Amino acid sequence: MTTSPLLQYAFFEGEFVPSDQAKVSIATHALQYGTGAFGGIRGYLDNDGRTINIFRLSDHVQRLLHSGRLLRAELPYSADDVCGIITDLVRRNAPRHNVYIRPFIYKASLQLVPRLTGLKDELAVYMIPLDDYLDLSKPVRLMVSSWQRIEDNIIPSRGKVTGGYINSALAKDQAAEAGYDDALMLNEHGEVAEASGANLFIVRNGTLVTSPVTSDILEGITRRSIVEFARDAGIPVEERSIDRSELYIADEAFLCGTGVQIAAVGSIDGRPIGDGQRGPITEKLQDIFFTLVRGGDSPYRHYLTRVPIE
């Protein structure tokens, strides 16, 4: 993953401001208690070099606002308002490279009580340059973490709630320290949930399989797109529980998400997946995805919000 400093402008406390002026107090409630919700949105530089293609902007914004509802956040912005703020921010920054856009809702009050109501809610948005989060030139190596995935009655996994991501951080660190690229987590039933920051698909006998949204996973937008792409391409899809042992006998596996995009998995717990290389179904879905986001000929161009940057 390569990141750079924030792009020049951010949206903060209702205004577009220089990013270095978008600051909160050390006493901010969200900083103390993790009472925030965030989104992750990619903008890809189009093949024409003059346009940023934002992938499924309205879907990302709707999920952000749903995550905010879990925190009982009350904002003066509609979904259309937030989409407009994001596209305006892209135009103001006018990047000539791929970008990652981070909108987030947070409890902005300076208060010590761990609660959700009676607090001020704010929306902020910033941008950074971002190419690959994981190295897509080679299959990634995963391990099954000893850390269990948070479940819905503890911290709702379907929401991108900031405090819940300590769960991901613990698993990610464990994997990195053991020499792996990322971690997979099991849910309370011992079934496969997802990676530290991505959904998982496996392939069994030509069928694409992924855990259902009731398995304590994030309701991934890239995941939803992959299911659509696969079915349209004639690839059977099953959304069902996955046992840990089923990982080891899969023909293919890949991670997907805004950050990782579509990353082929070469091994899990040191066991090769298939022949340890990117499989044909993974390759086909990668081609569909990257052709779309880079502005190529695609039946899914309606998923792009195209922002001119001239």
PDB file of C-alpha atoms in Angstrom:
ATOM      1  CA  MET A   1       0.000   0.000   0.000  1.00  0.00           C
ATOM      2  CA  THR A   2       1.286   3.461  -0.915  1.00  0.00           C
ATOM      3  CA  THR A   3      -0.152   6.567   0.684  1.00  0.00           C
ATOM      4  CA  SER A   4       0.790  10.228   0.597  1.00  0.00           C
ATOM      5  CA  PRO A   5      -0.237  13.260   2.642  1.00  0.00           C
ATOM      6  CA  LEU A   6      -3.786  14.497   2.429  1.00  0.00           C
ATOM      7  CA  LEU A   7      -4.806  16.259  -0.744  1.00  0.00           C
ATOM      8  CA  GLN A   8      -5.126  20.013  -0.466  1.00  0.00           C
ATOM      9  CA  TYR A   9      -8.772  20.390   0.522  1.00  0.00           C
ATOM     10  CA  ALA A  10     -11.095  18.626   2.952  1.00  0.00           C
ATOM     11  CA  PHE A  11     -14.713  19.088   4.009  1.00  0.00           C
ATOM     12  CA  PHE A  12     -14.929  19.933   7.708  1.00  0.00           C
ATOM     13  CA  GLU A  13     -17.620  21.452   9.935  1.00  0.00           C
ATOM     14  CA  GLY A  14     -19.777  22.382   6.963  1.00  0.00           C
ATOM     15  CA  GLU A  15     -17.070  23.996   4.820  1.00  0.00           C
ATOM     16  CA  PHE A  16     -14.344  23.179   2.335  1.00  0.00           C
ATOM     17  CA  VAL A  17     -11.088  24.068   4.048  1.00  0.00           C
ATOM     18  CA  PRO A  18      -7.370  23.419   3.588  1.00  0.00           C
ATOM     19  CA  SER A  19      -6.758  19.916   4.931  1.00  0.00           C
ATOM     20  CA  ASP A  20      -4.259  21.104   7.526  1.00  0.00           C
ATOM     21  CA  GLN A  21      -7.028  23.199   9.096  1.00  0.00           C
ATOM     22  CA  ALA A  22      -9.402  20.234   9.554  1.00  0.00           C
ATOM     23  CA  LYS A  23      -8.631  19.411  13.174  1.00  0.00           C
ATOM     24  CA  VAL A  24     -10.549  18.241  16.225  1.00  0.00           C
ATOM     25  CA  SER A  25      -9.925  18.625  19.963  1.00  0.00           C
ATOM     26  CA  ILE A  26      -8.218  15.837  21.893  1.00  0.00           C
ATOM     27  CA  ALA A  27     -11.416  15.764  24.004  1.00  0.00           C
ATOM     28  CA  THR A  28     -13.654  14.906  21.040  1.00  0.00           C
ATOM     29  CA  HIS A  29     -16.118  12.162  21.957  1.00  0.00           C
ATOM     30  CA  ALA A  30     -15.365  10.059  18.857  1.00  0.00           C
ATOM     31  CA  LEU A  31     -11.653  10.093  19.662  1.00  0.00           C
ATOM     32  CA  GLN A  32     -12.313   8.933  23.225  1.00  0.00           C
ATOM     33  CA  TYR A  33     -14.914   6.243  22.532  1.00  0.00           C
ATOM     34  CA  GLY A  34     -14.796   5.310  18.842  1.00  0.00           C
ATOM     35  CA  THR A  35     -18.235   6.839  18.264  1.00  0.00           C
ATOM     36  CA  GLY A  36     -17.852   7.394  14.552  1.00  0.00           C
ATOM     37  CA  ALA A  37     -18.696   5.713  11.276  1.00  0.00           C
ATOM     38  CA  PHE A  38     -16.736   5.931   8.066  1.00  0.00           C
ATOM     39  CA  GLY A  39     -16.850   5.086   4.405  1.00  0.00           C
ATOM     40  CA  GLY A  40     -14.148   4.132   1.959  1.00  0.00           C
ATOM     41  CA  ILE A  41     -14.635   5.188  -1.658  1.00  0.00           C
ATOM     42  CA  ARG A  42     -12.252   4.875  -4.576  1.00  0.00           C
ATOM     43  CA  GLY A  43     -11.808   7.279  -7.415  1.00  0.00           C
ATOM     44  CA  TYR A  44      -9.890   5.964 -10.421  1.00  0.00           C
ATOM     45  CA  LEU A  45      -8.122   8.097 -12.980  1.00  0.00           C
ATOM     46  CA  ASP A  46      -9.846   7.366 -16.273  1.00  0.00           C
ATOM     47  CA  ASN A  47      -7.884   6.180 -19.272  1.00  0.00           C
ATOM     48  CA  ASP A  48      -8.479   9.652 -20.745  1.00  0.00           C
ATOM     49  CA  GLY A  49      -6.392  11.222 -17.943  1.00  0.00           C
ATOM     50  CA  ARG A  50      -8.999  13.972 -17.451  1.00  0.00           C
ATOM     51  CA  THR A  51     -11.677  12.272 -15.371  1.00  0.00           C
ATOM     52  CA  ILE A  52     -11.944  10.648 -11.951  1.00  0.00           C
ATOM     53  CA  ASN A  53     -14.317   7.674 -11.941  1.00  0.00           C
ATOM     54  CA  ILE A  54     -15.900   7.243  -8.509  1.00  0.00           C
ATOM     55  CA  PHE A  55     -17.142   3.689  -8.097  1.00  0.00           C
ATOM     56  CA  ARG A  56     -20.702   3.283  -6.769  1.00  0.00           C
ATOM     57  CA  LEU A  57     -20.752   6.621  -4.997  1.00  0.00           C
ATOM     58  CA  SER A  58     -24.437   6.614  -4.077  1.00  0.00           C
ATOM     59  CA  ASP A  59     -24.201   3.090  -2.640  1.00  0.00           C
ATOM     60  CA  HIS A  60     -21.226   4.066  -0.498  1.00  0.00           C
ATOM     61  CA  VAL A  61     -23.015   7.145   0.771  1.00  0.00           C
ATOM     62  CA  GLN A  62     -26.149   5.173   1.617  1.00  0.00           C
ATOM     63  CA  ARG A  63     -24.059   2.684   3.604  1.00  0.00           C
ATOM     64  CA  LEU A  64     -22.301   5.542   5.408  1.00  0.00           C
ATOM     65  CA  LEU A  65     -25.632   7.038   6.422  1.00  0.00           C
ATOM     66  CA  HIS A  66     -26.925   3.623   7.516  1.00  0.00           C
ATOM     67  CA  SER A  67     -23.809   3.222   9.671  1.00  0.00           C
ATOM     68  CA  GLY A  68     -24.554   6.650  11.109  1.00  0.00           C
ATOM     69  CA  ARG A  69     -28.083   5.523  11.968  1.00  0.00           C
ATOM     70  CA  LEU A  70     -26.615   2.707  14.057  1.00  0.00           C
ATOM     71  CA  LEU A  71     -24.911   5.466  16.070  1.00  0.00           C
ATOM     72  CA  ARG A  72     -28.109   7.526  16.182  1.00  0.00           C
ATOM     73  CA  ALA A  73     -26.363  10.275  14.258  1.00  0.00           C
ATOM     74  CA  GLU A  74     -28.441  13.238  13.106  1.00  0.00           C
ATOM     75  CA  LEU A  75     -26.958  15.185  10.213  1.00  0.00           C
ATOM     76  CA  PRO A  76     -28.374  18.090   8.175  1.00  0.00           C
ATOM     77  CA  TYR A  77     -27.351  16.325   4.947  1.00  0.00           C
ATOM     78  CA  SER A  78     -29.292  14.039   2.623  1.00  0.00           C
ATOM     79  CA  ALA A  79     -27.642  11.281   0.610  1.00  0.00           C
ATOM     80  CA  ASP A  80     -27.681  13.596  -2.424  1.00  0.00           C
ATOM     81  CA  ASP A  81     -26.045  16.324  -0.345  1.00  0.00           C
ATOM     82  CA  VAL A  82     -23.200  14.018   0.687  1.00  0.00           C
ATOM     83  CA  CYS A  83     -22.690  12.828  -2.892  1.00  0.00           C
ATOM     84  CA  GLY A  84     -22.499  16.469  -3.962  1.00  0.00           C
ATOM     85  CA  ILE A  85     -19.962  17.297  -1.236  1.00  0.00           C
ATOM     86  CA  ILE A  86     -17.748  14.410  -2.361  1.00  0.00           C
ATOM     87  CA  THR A  87     -17.864  15.244  -6.070  1.00  0.00           C
ATOM     88  CA  ASP A  88     -17.209  18.916  -5.285  1.00  0.00           C
ATOM     89  CA  LEU A  89     -14.210  17.930  -3.163  1.00  0.00           C
ATOM     90  CA  VAL A  90     -12.819  15.836  -6.020  1.00  0.00           C
ATOM     91  CA  ARG A  91     -13.172  18.796  -8.386  1.00  0.00           C
ATOM     92  CA  ARG A  92     -11.460  21.144  -5.932  1.00  0.00           C
ATOM     93  CA  ASN A  93      -8.512  18.773  -5.430  1.00  0.00           C
ATOM     94  CA  ALA A  94      -8.352  17.860  -9.145  1.00  0.00           C
ATOM     95  CA  PRO A  95      -6.098  14.809  -8.638  1.00  0.00           C
ATOM     96  CA  ARG A  96      -4.180  13.310 -11.570  1.00  0.00           C
ATOM     97  CA  HIS A  97      -3.959   9.891  -9.952  1.00  0.00           C
ATOM     98  CA  ASN A  98      -6.112   7.277  -8.256  1.00  0.00           C
ATOM     99  CA  VAL A  99      -7.560   8.435  -4.947  1.00  0.00           C
ATOM    100  CA  TYR A 100      -9.171   7.106  -1.816  1.00  0.00           C
ATOM    101  CA  ILE A 101     -11.997   9.199  -0.378  1.00  0.00           C
ATOM    102  CA  ARG A 102     -12.767   8.909   3.332  1.00  0.00           C
ATOM    103  CA  PRO A 103     -16.081  10.385   4.498  1.00  0.00           C
ATOM    104  CA  PHE A 104     -16.892   9.928   8.149  1.00  0.00           C
ATOM    105  CA  ILE A 105     -19.543  10.817  10.663  1.00  0.00           C
ATOM    106  CA  TYR A 106     -18.421  11.446  14.197  1.00  0.00           C
ATOM    107  CA  LYS A 107     -19.658  12.536  17.603  1.00  0.00           C
ATOM    108  CA  ALA A 108     -18.027  15.934  17.882  1.00  0.00           C
ATOM    109  CA  SER A 109     -19.051  16.943  21.416  1.00  0.00           C
ATOM    110  CA  LEU A 110     -16.407  17.378  24.098  1.00  0.00           C
ATOM    111  CA  GLN A 111     -17.999  15.055  26.618  1.00  0.00           C
ATOM    112  CA  LEU A 112     -16.762  12.198  28.786  1.00  0.00           C
ATOM    113  CA  VAL A 113     -19.943  10.096  29.001  1.00  0.00           C
ATOM    114  CA  PRO A 114     -19.972   7.037  26.683  1.00  0.00           C
ATOM    115  CA  ARG A 115     -23.336   7.555  25.001  1.00  0.00           C
ATOM    116  CA  LEU A 116     -24.852   8.173  21.555  1.00  0.00           C
ATOM    117  CA  THR A 117     -27.669  10.664  22.116  1.00  0.00           C
ATOM    118  CA  GLY A 118     -27.458  14.289  23.111  1.00  0.00           C
ATOM    119  CA  LEU A 119     -24.188  14.806  21.249  1.00  0.00           C
ATOM    120  CA  LYS A 120     -23.261  16.945  18.270  1.00  0.00           C
ATOM    121  CA  ASP A 121     -22.784  15.009  15.021  1.00  0.00           C
ATOM    122  CA  GLU A 122     -20.463  16.156  12.247  1.00  0.00           C
ATOM    123  CA  LEU A 123     -19.514  15.008   8.757  1.00  0.00           C
ATOM    124  CA  ALA A 124     -15.972  15.279   7.420  1.00  0.00           C
ATOM    125  CA  VAL A 125     -14.401  14.133   4.156  1.00  0.00           C
ATOM    126  CA  TYR A 126     -10.781  13.939   3.079  1.00  0.00           C
ATOM    127  CA  MET A 127      -8.832  12.399   0.195  1.00  0.00           C
ATOM    128  CA  ILE A 128      -5.460  10.732  -0.252  1.00  0.00           C
ATOM    129  CA  PRO A 129      -3.651   9.292  -3.264  1.00  0.00           C
ATOM    130  CA  LEU A 130      -3.978   5.491  -3.280  1.00  0.00           C
ATOM    131  CA  ASP A 131      -3.003   2.821  -5.746  1.00  0.00           C
ATOM    132  CA  ASP A 132      -2.882  -0.780  -4.479  1.00  0.00           C
ATOM    133  CA  TYR A 133      -3.641  -1.521  -0.824  1.00  0.00           C
ATOM    134  CA  LEU A 134      -2.259  -5.042  -1.281  1.00  0.00           C
ATOM    135  CA  ASP A 135       0.286  -6.025  -3.945  1.00  0.00           C
ATOM    136  CA  LEU A 136      -1.927  -7.380  -6.741  1.00  0.00           C
ATOM    137  CA  SER A 137       1.029  -8.615  -8.798  1.00  0.00           C
ATOM    138  CA  LYS A 138       1.140 -11.826  -6.751  1.00  0.00           C
ATOM    139  CA  PRO A 139      -1.349 -13.902  -4.745  1.00  0.00           C
ATOM    140  CA  VAL A 140      -1.651 -12.919  -1.102  1.00  0.00           C
ATOM    141  CA  ARG A 141      -0.901 -15.185   1.865  1.00  0.00           C
ATOM    142  CA  LEU A 142      -3.565 -15.389   4.568  1.00  0.00           C
ATOM    143  CA  MET A 143      -3.869 -16.964   7.991  1.00  0.00           C
ATOM    144  CA  VAL A 144      -6.943 -17.737  10.081  1.00  0.00           C
ATOM    145  CA  SER A 145      -6.643 -15.452  13.078  1.00  0.00           C
ATOM    146  CA  SER A 146      -7.194 -16.495  16.673  1.00  0.00           C
ATOM    147  CA  TRP A 147      -9.152 -13.255  17.069  1.00  0.00           C
ATOM    148  CA  GLN A 148     -12.900 -13.835  16.616  1.00  0.00           C
ATOM    149  CA  ARG A 149     -14.927 -11.524  14.418  1.00  0.00           C
ATOM    150  CA  ILE A 150     -17.168  -9.156  16.389  1.00  0.00           C
ATOM    151  CA  GLU A 151     -20.801 -10.198  16.228  1.00  0.00           C
ATOM    152  CA  ASP A 152     -23.921  -8.166  15.728  1.00  0.00           C
ATOM    153  CA  ASN A 153     -25.007  -8.032  19.365  1.00  0.00           C
ATOM    154  CA  ILE A 154     -21.620  -6.651  20.408  1.00  0.00           C
ATOM    155  CA  ILE A 155     -20.713  -4.117  17.708  1.00  0.00           C
ATOM    156  CA  PRO A 156     -22.696  -4.377  14.456  1.00  0.00           C
ATOM    157  CA  SER A 157     -20.341  -5.706  11.783  1.00  0.00           C
ATOM    158  CA  ARG A 158     -22.568  -4.465   8.969  1.00  0.00           C
ATOM    159  CA  GLY A 159     -21.746  -0.907   9.976  1.00  0.00           C
ATOM    160  CA  LYS A 160     -18.340   0.677   9.453  1.00  0.00           C
ATOM    161  CA  VAL A 161     -18.173   1.802  13.075  1.00  0.00           C
ATOM    162  CA  THR A 162     -14.782   3.244  13.961  1.00  0.00           C
ATOM    163  CA  GLY A 163     -14.463   1.635  17.397  1.00  0.00           C
ATOM    164  CA  GLY A 164     -15.162  -1.810  15.955  1.00  0.00           C
ATOM    165  CA  TYR A 165     -12.037  -1.722  13.842  1.00  0.00           C
ATOM    166  CA  ILE A 166      -9.803  -2.533  16.805  1.00  0.00           C
ATOM    167  CA  ASN A 167     -11.007  -6.074  16.013  1.00  0.00           C
ATOM    168  CA  SER A 168      -9.525  -5.776  12.519  1.00  0.00           C
ATOM    169  CA  ALA A 169      -6.345  -4.182  13.835  1.00  0.00           C
ATOM    170  CA  LEU A 170      -5.690  -7.019  16.279  1.00  0.00           C
ATOM    171  CA  ALA A 171      -6.116  -9.631  13.558  1.00  0.00           C
ATOM    172  CA  LYS A 172      -4.079  -7.679  11.000  1.00  0.00           C
ATOM    173  CA  ASP A 173      -1.178  -7.243  13.411  1.00  0.00           C
ATOM    174  CA  GLN A 174      -1.198 -10.914  14.319  1.00  0.00           C
ATOM    175  CA  ALA A 175      -1.022 -11.863  10.641  1.00  0.00           C
ATOM    176  CA  ALA A 176       1.711  -9.367   9.819  1.00  0.00           C
ATOM    177  CA  GLU A 177       3.865 -10.461  12.760  1.00  0.00           C
ATOM    178  CA  ALA A 178       3.502 -14.089  11.634  1.00  0.00           C
ATOM    179  CA  GLY A 179       4.660 -13.197   8.111  1.00  0.00           C
ATOM    180  CA  TYR A 180       1.270 -13.163   6.331  1.00  0.00           C
ATOM    181  CA  ASP A 181      -0.351 -10.454   4.231  1.00  0.00           C
ATOM    182  CA  ASP A 182      -3.695 -10.470   6.029  1.00  0.00           C
ATOM    183  CA  ALA A 183      -5.934 -12.396   8.407  1.00  0.00           C
ATOM    184  CA  LEU A 184      -9.239 -14.199   8.067  1.00  0.00           C
ATOM    185  CA  MET A 185     -11.565 -14.199  11.056  1.00  0.00           C
ATOM    186  CA  LEU A 186     -14.182 -16.727  12.123  1.00  0.00           C
ATOM    187  CA  ASN A 187     -17.471 -15.679  13.667  1.00  0.00           C
ATOM    188  CA  GLU A 188     -18.968 -16.875  16.961  1.00  0.00           C
ATOM    189  CA  HIS A 189     -20.174 -20.076  15.261  1.00  0.00           C
ATOM    190  CA  GLY A 190     -16.681 -20.935  14.031  1.00  0.00           C
ATOM    191  CA  GLU A 191     -17.580 -20.152  10.424  1.00  0.00           C
ATOM    192  CA  VAL A 192     -15.617 -17.920   8.071  1.00  0.00           C
ATOM    193  CA  ALA A 193     -16.597 -14.249   8.299  1.00  0.00           C
ATOM    194  CA  GLU A 194     -14.125 -12.044   6.437  1.00  0.00           C
ATOM    195  CA  ALA A 195     -10.598 -10.666   6.372  1.00  0.00           C
ATOM    196  CA  SER A 196      -9.395  -7.735   8.463  1.00  0.00           C
ATOM    197  CA  GLY A 197     -10.756  -5.254   5.936  1.00  0.00           C
ATOM    198  CA  ALA A 198     -12.195  -7.231   3.020  1.00  0.00           C
ATOM    199  CA  ASN A 199     -14.793  -9.812   2.099  1.00  0.00           C
ATOM    200  CA  LEU A 200     -13.793 -13.297   0.974  1.00  0.00           C
ATOM    201  CA  PHE A 201     -14.879 -15.463  -1.957  1.00  0.00           C
ATOM    202  CA  ILE A 202     -13.845 -19.032  -2.657  1.00  0.00           C
ATOM    203  CA  VAL A 203     -14.436 -21.195  -5.733  1.00  0.00           C
ATOM    204  CA  ARG A 204     -15.608 -24.806  -5.407  1.00  0.00           C
ATOM    205  CA  ASN A 205     -16.168 -26.864  -8.561  1.00  0.00           C
ATOM    206  CA  GLY A 206     -16.831 -23.798 -10.707  1.00  0.00           C
ATOM    207  CA  THR A 207     -19.198 -22.165  -8.191  1.00  0.00           C
ATOM    208  CA  LEU A 208     -18.386 -18.878  -6.483  1.00  0.00           C
ATOM    209  CA  VAL A 209     -19.105 -19.044  -2.746  1.00  0.00           C
ATOM    210  CA  THR A 210     -19.211 -16.249  -0.171  1.00  0.00           C
ATOM    211  CA  SER A 211     -20.453 -15.929   3.398  1.00  0.00           C
ATOM    212  CA  PRO A 212     -23.937 -14.387   3.791  1.00  0.00           C
ATOM    213  CA  VAL A 213     -24.493 -10.944   5.291  1.00  0.00           C
ATOM    214  CA  THR A 214     -25.798 -12.670   8.426  1.00  0.00           C
ATOM    215  CA  SER A 215     -22.318 -14.124   9.139  1.00  0.00           C
ATOM    216  CA  ASP A 216     -21.070 -10.939  10.850  1.00  0.00           C
ATOM    217  CA  ILE A 217     -19.511  -9.482   7.724  1.00  0.00           C
ATOM    218  CA  LEU A 218     -19.523  -5.981   6.385  1.00  0.00           C
ATOM    219  CA  GLU A 219     -22.165  -5.682   3.682  1.00  0.00           C
ATOM    220  CA  GLY A 220     -19.510  -4.991   1.080  1.00  0.00           C
ATOM    221  CA  ILE A 221     -20.305  -2.926  -1.982  1.00  0.00           C
ATOM    222  CA  THR A 222     -17.506  -4.499  -4.000  1.00  0.00           C
ATOM    223  CA  ARG A 223     -18.781  -7.892  -2.781  1.00  0.00           C
ATOM    224  CA  ARG A 224     -22.260  -7.060  -4.076  1.00  0.00           C
ATOM    225  CA  SER A 225     -20.762  -5.994  -7.393  1.00  0.00           C
ATOM    226  CA  ILE A 226     -18.789  -9.237  -7.719  1.00  0.00           C
ATOM    227  CA  VAL A 227     -21.945 -11.289  -7.204  1.00  0.00           C
ATOM    228  CA  GLU A 228     -23.636  -9.328  -9.998  1.00  0.00           C
ATOM    229  CA  PHE A 229     -20.651  -9.569 -12.354  1.00  0.00           C
ATOM    230  CA  ALA A 230     -20.367 -13.316 -11.786  1.00  0.00           C
ATOM    231  CA  ARG A 231     -24.034 -14.096 -12.324  1.00  0.00           C
ATOM    232  CA  ASP A 232     -24.116 -11.992 -15.487  1.00  0.00           C
ATOM    233  CA  ALA A 233     -21.064 -13.927 -16.724  1.00  0.00           C
ATOM    234  CA  GLY A 234     -22.805 -17.258 -16.126  1.00  0.00           C
ATOM    235  CA  ILE A 235     -20.791 -18.158 -13.020  1.00  0.00           C
ATOM    236  CA  PRO A 236     -22.968 -19.832 -10.348  1.00  0.00           C
ATOM    237  CA  VAL A 237     -22.946 -18.025  -6.997  1.00  0.00           C
ATOM    238  CA  GLU A 238     -23.810 -19.360  -3.551  1.00  0.00           C
ATOM    239  CA  GLU A 239     -24.137 -17.180  -0.463  1.00  0.00           C
ATOM    240  CA  ARG A 240     -23.810 -19.607   2.434  1.00  0.00           C
ATOM    241  CA  SER A 241     -21.754 -20.444   5.493  1.00  0.00           C
ATOM    242  CA  ILE A 242     -18.145 -21.515   4.890  1.00  0.00           C
ATOM    243  CA  ASP A 243     -16.316 -23.840   7.281  1.00  0.00           C
ATOM    244  CA  ARG A 244     -12.638 -23.297   8.005  1.00  0.00           C
ATOM    245  CA  SER A 245     -11.689 -26.662   6.495  1.00  0.00           C
ATOM    246  CA  GLU A 246     -13.455 -25.736   3.255  1.00  0.00           C
ATOM    247  CA  LEU A 247     -10.884 -22.977   2.752  1.00  0.00           C
ATOM    248  CA  TYR A 248      -8.120 -25.564   2.445  1.00  0.00           C
ATOM    249  CA  ILE A 249      -9.803 -27.497  -0.385  1.00  0.00           C
ATOM    250  CA  ALA A 250     -11.004 -24.506  -2.411  1.00  0.00           C
ATOM    251  CA  ASP A 251     -10.007 -24.301  -6.066  1.00  0.00           C
ATOM    252  CA  GLU A 252      -9.587 -20.521  -5.885  1.00  0.00           C
ATOM    253  CA  ALA A 253     -10.002 -17.757  -3.352  1.00  0.00           C
ATOM    254  CA  PHE A 254      -9.854 -13.970  -3.455  1.00  0.00           C
ATOM    255  CA  LEU A 255     -10.457 -10.952  -1.265  1.00  0.00           C
ATOM    256  CA  CYS A 256     -12.556  -8.028  -2.396  1.00  0.00           C
ATOM    257  CA  GLY A 257     -13.290  -4.587  -1.062  1.00  0.00           C
ATOM    258  CA  THR A 258     -12.747  -0.919  -1.767  1.00  0.00           C
ATOM    259  CA  GLY A 259      -9.204  -1.058  -0.424  1.00  0.00           C
ATOM    260  CA  VAL A 260      -8.002  -4.436  -1.668  1.00  0.00           C
ATOM    261  CA  GLN A 261     -10.087  -4.254  -4.890  1.00  0.00           C
ATOM    262  CA  ILE A 262      -9.880  -7.921  -6.044  1.00  0.00           C
ATOM    263  CA  ALA A 263      -6.829  -9.726  -4.663  1.00  0.00           C
ATOM    264  CA  ALA A 264      -6.113 -13.358  -5.515  1.00  0.00           C
ATOM    265  CA  VAL A 265      -5.296 -15.613  -2.551  1.00  0.00           C
ATOM    266  CA  GLY A 266      -2.409 -18.025  -2.979  1.00  0.00           C
ATOM    267  CA  SER A 267      -2.412 -19.767   0.399  1.00  0.00           C
ATOM    268  CA  ILE A 268      -4.237 -19.917   3.723  1.00  0.00           C
ATOM    269  CA  ASP A 269      -2.445 -21.124   6.845  1.00  0.00           C
ATOM    270  CA  GLY A 270       0.442 -22.211   4.626  1.00  0.00           C
ATOM    271  CA  ARG A 271      -1.794 -24.455   2.521  1.00  0.00           C
ATOM    272  CA  PRO A 272      -1.847 -23.628  -1.220  1.00  0.00           C
ATOM    273  CA  ILE A 273      -5.212 -22.702  -2.700  1.00  0.00           C
ATOM    274  CA  GLY A 274      -5.517 -24.593  -5.980  1.00  0.00           C
ATOM    275  CA  ASP A 275      -2.114 -24.338  -7.622  1.00  0.00           C
ATOM    276  CA  GLY A 276      -1.238 -21.306  -5.510  1.00  0.00           C
ATOM    277  CA  GLN A 277      -1.734 -18.893  -8.408  1.00  0.00           C
ATOM    278  CA  ARG A 278      -4.535 -16.613  -9.561  1.00  0.00           C
ATOM    279  CA  GLY A 279      -7.369 -18.773 -10.874  1.00  0.00           C
ATOM    280  CA  PRO A 280      -9.426 -18.254 -14.048  1.00  0.00           C
ATOM    281  CA  ILE A 281     -12.594 -17.061 -12.294  1.00  0.00           C
ATOM    282  CA  THR A 282     -10.609 -14.583 -10.200  1.00  0.00           C
ATOM    283  CA  GLU A 283      -8.876 -13.335 -13.346  1.00  0.00           C
ATOM    284  CA  LYS A 284     -12.176 -12.917 -15.203  1.00  0.00           C
ATOM    285  CA  LEU A 285     -13.742 -10.906 -12.404  1.00  0.00           C
ATOM    286  CA  GLN A 286     -10.633  -8.743 -12.045  1.00  0.00           C
ATOM    287  CA  ASP A 287     -10.777  -7.972 -15.753  1.00  0.00           C
ATOM    288  CA  ILE A 288     -14.458  -6.974 -15.549  1.00  0.00           C
ATOM    289  CA  PHE A 289     -13.802  -4.749 -12.544  1.00  0.00           C
ATOM    290  CA  PHE A 290     -10.680  -2.955 -13.742  1.00  0.00           C
ATOM    291  CA  THR A 291     -12.035  -2.446 -17.256  1.00  0.00           C
ATOM    292  CA  LEU A 292     -15.017  -0.690 -15.679  1.00  0.00           C
ATOM    293  CA  VAL A 293     -13.278   1.573 -13.168  1.00  0.00           C
ATOM    294  CA  ARG A 294     -10.589   2.664 -15.621  1.00  0.00           C
ATOM    295  CA  GLY A 295     -13.218   3.855 -18.071  1.00  0.00           C
ATOM    296  CA  GLY A 296     -13.180   1.014 -20.593  1.00  0.00           C
ATOM    297  CA  ASP A 297     -16.130  -0.376 -22.503  1.00  0.00           C
ATOM    298  CA  SER A 298     -18.377  -1.961 -19.876  1.00  0.00           C
ATOM    299  CA  PRO A 299     -22.087  -2.660 -19.351  1.00  0.00           C
ATOM    300  CA  TYR A 300     -21.670  -1.408 -15.772  1.00  0.00           C
ATOM    301  CA  ARG A 301     -20.669   2.180 -16.522  1.00  0.00           C
ATOM    302  CA  HIS A 302     -23.800   3.356 -14.701  1.00  0.00           C
ATOM    303  CA  TYR A 303     -21.926   2.532 -11.485  1.00  0.00           C
ATOM    304  CA  LEU A 304     -19.421   5.292 -12.176  1.00  0.00           C
ATOM    305  CA  THR A 305     -19.754   8.921 -11.162  1.00  0.00           C
ATOM    306  CA  ARG A 306     -17.460  10.638 -13.649  1.00  0.00           C
ATOM    307  CA  VAL A 307     -15.920  13.859 -12.338  1.00  0.00           C
ATOM    308  CA  PRO A 308     -13.998  16.036 -14.854  1.00  0.00           C
ATOM    309  CA  ILE A 309     -10.749  17.344 -13.387  1.00  0.00           C
ATOM    310  CA  GLU A 310      -9.676  19.769 -16.092  1.00  0.00           C
TER     311      GLU A 310
END
